[in-house]
Amino acid sequence: MTKEEKYQKLKDIIKIYLPEDVNIIDVKEDSNFISELNINSANLVDIVLDVEDAFDIRLENEDMDEMQTVANALRIIETKLSEK
Amino acid sequence: MEAKVFVKIEYMTNLQAIIDELPYTAPFLFVDELVRVDADGAEGHFTFLPQLDFYKGHFKENPVTPGVILTECCAQIGVVCLGIYLIKAGASDKKLQMGMSSSQMEFLKPVLPNEKVRVVSKKIYYRFQKLKCEVKMYDSKGGLVCKGEIAGMITTDLDG
């Protein structure tokens, strides 16, 4: 899977949890999930669980703490996939 | 035999300790008794006494328990009591903070004053401080009153 494909797959997941006032085209790599995309912490957990299923990886509490932006999420996915 | 009785009494004491931990009180405590709490779910009872305040207005001269109150009862027994059990299993003395994050409920039967309901929850997942459960409420005749999914965030003071 290329980086672009991973990014697209992640965006498809994020899209489900975006509030109505945020459009998927507003999602950039440096977007902060909570402060910029208005995703609450409960929905961020759902994003993580969907990411786990979609990429067949498992995230830990430290990964969750690190996951502030879309770029953070992509890096965590890359790391987990490379460890497999 | 004696040991078995002792275990049962200790279990009941633990269940009461969970109720004592609840951050609610009348008129917004909707848990009378817990009969089972384990890693997979919780089960408990509540009786909707006719003097509860909301019956005065829901509805005019026709008291029916509001759906939001049934949802709250399901959440307190099924999600919050289970959450307290799960967090305490992680041996924490810290003060709990919790909030419902989502609920999706279907209401199948009205609940009238004096009804003793039973709530049964089943854990869907508990990860990253989010607890999501499938909940069902039954009336005293065993009829399904409502069912759905409720999720909440459960954190301790120090988790930030």
Short mmCIF file of C-alpha atoms in Angstrom, two decimals:
data_model
loop_
_atom_site.label_atom_id
_atom_site.label_comp_id
_atom_site.label_asym_id
_atom_site.label_seq_id
_atom_site.Cartn_x
_atom_site.Cartn_y
_atom_site.Cartn_z
CA MET A 1 0.00 0.00 0.00
CA THR A 2 1.42 3.41 -0.97
CA LYS A 3 1.41 6.33 1.42
CA GLU A 4 -1.26 7.98 -0.71
CA GLU A 5 -3.47 4.88 -0.46
CA LYS A 6 -3.06 4.81 3.30
CA TYR A 7 -3.91 8.51 3.52
CA GLN A 8 -7.04 7.94 1.42
CA LYS A 9 -8.07 4.97 3.55
CA LEU A 10 -7.59 7.04 6.72
CA LYS A 11 -9.59 9.93 5.27
CA ASP A 12 -12.44 7.56 4.40
CA ILE A 13 -12.58 6.60 8.08
CA ILE A 14 -12.28 10.18 9.37
CA LYS A 15 -15.10 11.27 7.04
CA ILE A 16 -17.61 9.11 8.97
CA TYR A 17 -16.93 10.96 12.22
CA LEU A 18 -16.65 14.55 10.99
CA PRO A 19 -19.25 16.91 12.45
CA GLU A 20 -21.59 18.53 9.94
CA ASP A 21 -19.70 21.83 9.95
CA VAL A 22 -16.44 20.25 8.78
CA ASN A 23 -15.98 19.04 5.21
CA ILE A 24 -13.65 16.22 4.19
CA ILE A 25 -11.80 18.66 1.88
CA ASP A 26 -10.84 20.62 5.03
CA VAL A 27 -8.91 17.58 6.28
CA LYS A 28 -5.19 18.18 5.77
CA GLU A 29 -2.20 16.24 7.04
CA ASP A 30 -1.51 18.81 9.73
CA SER A 31 -5.16 19.01 10.86
CA ASN A 32 -5.64 18.52 14.59
CA PHE A 33 -8.47 16.04 15.18
CA ILE A 34 -9.92 17.74 18.25
CA SER A 35 -9.16 21.44 17.88
CA GLU A 36 -9.50 21.77 14.09
CA LEU A 37 -11.72 18.95 12.88
CA ASN A 38 -14.02 19.21 15.94
CA ILE A 39 -13.87 15.47 16.55
CA ASN A 40 -14.52 14.68 20.22
CA SER A 41 -12.48 12.20 22.21
CA ALA A 42 -15.24 9.56 22.06
CA ASN A 43 -15.26 9.69 18.26
CA LEU A 44 -11.48 9.68 18.17
CA VAL A 45 -11.63 6.29 19.92
CA ASP A 46 -13.98 5.08 17.17
CA ILE A 47 -11.56 6.33 14.51
CA VAL A 48 -8.75 4.40 16.19
CA LEU A 49 -10.86 1.22 16.36
CA ASP A 50 -11.78 1.57 12.67
CA VAL A 51 -8.12 2.19 11.79
CA GLU A 52 -7.19 -0.99 13.66
CA ASP A 53 -9.70 -3.00 11.63
CA ALA A 54 -8.89 -1.36 8.30
CA PHE A 55 -5.11 -1.79 8.61
CA ASP A 56 -5.16 -4.91 10.78
CA ILE A 57 -2.99 -3.32 13.48
CA ARG A 58 -3.40 -2.68 17.21
CA LEU A 59 -2.83 0.68 18.86
CA GLU A 60 -1.82 1.16 22.49
CA ASN A 61 -2.55 3.94 24.97
CA GLU A 62 0.71 5.73 24.06
CA ASP A 63 -0.31 5.76 20.39
CA MET A 64 -3.65 7.27 21.39
CA ASP A 65 -1.87 10.01 23.36
CA GLU A 66 0.35 10.74 20.36
CA MET A 67 -2.49 10.88 17.88
CA GLN A 68 -3.16 14.61 17.79
CA THR A 69 -3.08 15.22 14.03
CA VAL A 70 -3.79 13.34 10.81
CA ALA A 71 -0.03 13.19 10.18
CA ASN A 72 0.47 11.62 13.64
CA ALA A 73 -2.10 8.97 12.75
CA LEU A 74 -0.39 8.25 9.42
CA ARG A 75 2.98 7.89 11.11
CA ILE A 76 1.55 5.50 13.72
CA ILE A 77 -0.06 3.43 10.96
CA GLU A 78 3.26 3.33 9.03
CA THR A 79 5.17 2.26 12.16
CA LYS A 80 2.66 -0.44 13.10
CA LEU A 81 2.57 -1.82 9.56
CA SER A 82 6.35 -1.95 9.37
CA GLU A 83 6.48 -3.85 12.69
CA LYS A 84 4.19 -6.55 11.35
CA MET B 1 -20.47 -24.65 51.83
CA GLU B 2 -19.52 -21.93 54.30
CA ALA B 3 -16.90 -20.61 51.95
CA LYS B 4 -19.46 -20.38 49.18
CA VAL B 5 -21.82 -18.32 51.36
CA PHE B 6 -18.95 -16.05 52.30
CA VAL B 7 -18.05 -15.48 48.67
CA LYS B 8 -21.67 -14.61 47.89
CA ILE B 9 -21.87 -12.10 50.75
CA GLU B 10 -18.60 -10.52 49.69
CA TYR B 11 -19.87 -10.26 46.11
CA MET B 12 -23.06 -8.53 47.28
CA THR B 13 -21.00 -6.12 49.38
CA ASN B 14 -18.93 -5.32 46.30
CA LEU B 15 -22.07 -4.68 44.28
CA GLN B 16 -23.31 -2.26 46.95
CA ALA B 17 -19.89 -0.57 46.90
CA ILE B 18 -20.36 0.07 43.17
CA ILE B 19 -23.74 1.73 43.85
CA ASP B 20 -22.12 3.83 46.60
CA GLU B 21 -19.53 5.04 44.05
CA LEU B 22 -22.20 6.35 41.68
CA PRO B 23 -22.02 10.13 41.29
CA TYR B 24 -25.83 10.47 41.33
CA THR B 25 -28.43 10.94 44.02
CA ALA B 26 -32.21 11.32 44.14
CA PRO B 27 -34.03 12.51 42.10
CA PHE B 28 -31.52 11.40 39.49
CA LEU B 29 -30.34 8.06 40.78
CA PHE B 30 -31.92 5.27 38.76
CA VAL B 31 -30.28 2.22 40.33
CA ASP B 32 -31.87 0.38 43.28
CA GLU B 33 -29.97 -2.86 43.20
CA LEU B 34 -27.29 -4.64 41.20
CA VAL B 35 -27.50 -8.40 40.81
CA ARG B 36 -24.44 -9.00 38.64
CA VAL B 37 -21.43 -7.05 37.43
CA ASP B 38 -18.52 -8.73 35.72
CA ALA B 39 -16.04 -7.99 32.93
CA ASP B 40 -18.69 -8.68 30.28
CA GLY B 41 -21.64 -6.70 31.56
CA ALA B 42 -23.97 -5.64 34.35
CA GLU B 43 -27.50 -6.35 35.50
CA GLY B 44 -29.67 -4.45 37.98
CA HIS B 45 -33.10 -3.18 38.95
CA PHE B 46 -34.93 0.07 39.46
CA THR B 47 -38.52 0.77 40.50
CA PHE B 48 -40.12 3.89 39.08
CA LEU B 49 -42.07 5.17 42.08
CA PRO B 50 -45.19 7.21 41.22
CA GLN B 51 -44.00 10.23 43.21
CA LEU B 52 -41.07 10.86 40.80
CA ASP B 53 -41.28 14.49 39.74
CA PHE B 54 -41.35 14.07 35.96
CA TYR B 55 -44.64 12.15 36.09
CA LYS B 56 -46.34 15.49 36.92
CA GLY B 57 -45.55 16.72 33.43
CA HIS B 58 -45.05 13.63 31.26
CA PHE B 59 -47.83 13.54 30.38
CA LYS B 60 -50.58 15.81 31.74
CA GLU B 61 -52.72 13.53 33.92
CA ASN B 62 -51.26 10.52 32.14
CA PRO B 63 -47.96 9.54 33.76
CA VAL B 64 -45.58 7.62 31.47
CA THR B 65 -41.83 7.31 32.07
CA PRO B 66 -39.97 9.52 29.54
CA GLY B 67 -37.67 7.75 27.08
CA VAL B 68 -34.73 9.89 28.18
CA ILE B 69 -35.22 8.62 31.72
CA LEU B 70 -35.32 5.00 30.50
CA THR B 71 -32.11 5.71 28.58
CA GLU B 72 -30.57 7.24 31.71
CA CYS B 73 -31.58 4.22 33.79
CA CYS B 74 -30.00 1.89 31.18
CA ALA B 75 -26.86 4.05 31.20
CA GLN B 76 -26.52 4.18 35.00
CA ILE B 77 -27.00 0.44 35.54
CA GLY B 78 -25.56 -0.89 32.30
CA VAL B 79 -22.70 1.44 31.50
CA VAL B 80 -21.71 3.50 34.57
CA CYS B 81 -21.89 0.64 37.11
CA LEU B 82 -19.94 -1.56 34.70
CA GLY B 83 -17.45 1.26 34.15
CA ILE B 84 -16.88 1.63 37.88
CA TYR B 85 -16.28 -2.12 38.09
CA LEU B 86 -13.84 -2.08 35.16
CA ILE B 87 -11.88 0.93 36.47
CA LYS B 88 -11.78 -0.49 40.01
CA ALA B 89 -10.53 -3.77 38.55
CA GLY B 90 -7.56 -1.68 37.45
CA ALA B 91 -7.13 -0.88 41.18
CA SER B 92 -7.69 2.83 41.10
CA ASP B 93 -8.64 4.96 44.10
CA LYS B 94 -8.93 8.04 41.96
CA LYS B 95 -12.15 9.95 41.58
CA LEU B 96 -14.12 9.01 38.50
CA GLN B 97 -15.42 11.36 35.87
CA MET B 98 -17.82 10.17 33.25
CA GLY B 99 -20.05 11.39 30.50
CA MET B 100 -22.38 9.74 28.03
CA SER B 101 -20.98 10.17 24.53
CA SER B 102 -23.68 8.53 22.43
CA SER B 103 -26.90 6.60 22.69
CA GLN B 104 -29.07 4.92 20.14
CA MET B 105 -32.26 3.51 21.61
CA GLU B 106 -35.45 1.87 20.45
CA PHE B 107 -38.50 2.06 22.71
CA LEU B 108 -40.92 -0.82 22.43
CA LYS B 109 -43.28 -0.58 25.43
CA PRO B 110 -44.37 2.22 27.77
CA VAL B 111 -43.21 2.09 31.40
CA LEU B 112 -45.88 3.20 33.85
CA PRO B 113 -45.40 4.34 37.48
CA ASN B 114 -44.68 1.52 39.97
CA GLU B 115 -42.93 -0.63 37.37
CA LYS B 116 -39.82 -2.48 38.50
CA VAL B 117 -37.50 -2.72 35.53
CA ARG B 118 -34.45 -4.88 34.96
CA VAL B 119 -31.52 -3.61 32.90
CA VAL B 120 -29.02 -5.99 31.32
CA SER B 121 -25.91 -4.73 29.56
CA LYS B 122 -23.31 -6.44 27.47
CA LYS B 123 -19.92 -4.85 26.85
CA ILE B 124 -19.16 -4.21 23.18
CA TYR B 125 -15.76 -2.72 23.94
CA TYR B 126 -13.86 -0.84 26.63
CA ARG B 127 -10.81 0.80 25.10
CA PHE B 128 -9.00 4.09 25.51
CA GLN B 129 -11.42 5.00 28.34
CA LYS B 130 -14.46 4.60 26.12
CA LEU B 131 -17.01 2.03 27.21
CA LYS B 132 -19.64 0.99 24.69
CA CYS B 133 -22.44 -1.40 25.64
CA GLU B 134 -25.49 -3.07 24.25
CA VAL B 135 -28.34 -2.47 26.73
CA LYS B 136 -31.77 -4.00 27.20
CA MET B 137 -34.51 -3.10 29.67
CA TYR B 138 -37.27 -5.52 30.69
CA ASP B 139 -40.46 -4.88 32.69
CA SER B 140 -41.49 -7.02 35.69
CA LYS B 141 -43.30 -9.43 33.36
CA GLY B 142 -40.12 -9.95 31.35
CA GLY B 143 -41.28 -7.91 28.37
CA LEU B 144 -38.62 -5.99 26.44
CA VAL B 145 -39.18 -2.29 27.10
CA CYS B 146 -36.27 -0.76 25.23
CA LYS B 147 -32.94 -1.71 23.75
CA GLY B 148 -30.00 -0.02 22.15
CA GLU B 149 -26.38 0.97 22.41
CA ILE B 150 -24.91 3.46 24.86
CA ALA B 151 -21.32 4.68 25.05
CA GLY B 152 -19.52 6.88 27.52
CA MET B 153 -16.09 8.17 28.38
CA ILE B 154 -14.84 7.16 31.80
CA THR B 155 -11.76 8.84 33.12
CA THR B 156 -10.09 9.39 36.44
CA ASP B 157 -8.94 12.79 37.70
CA LEU B 158 -5.31 12.17 36.95
CA ASP B 159 -5.85 10.97 33.40
CA GLY B 160 -6.39 14.54 32.24
#
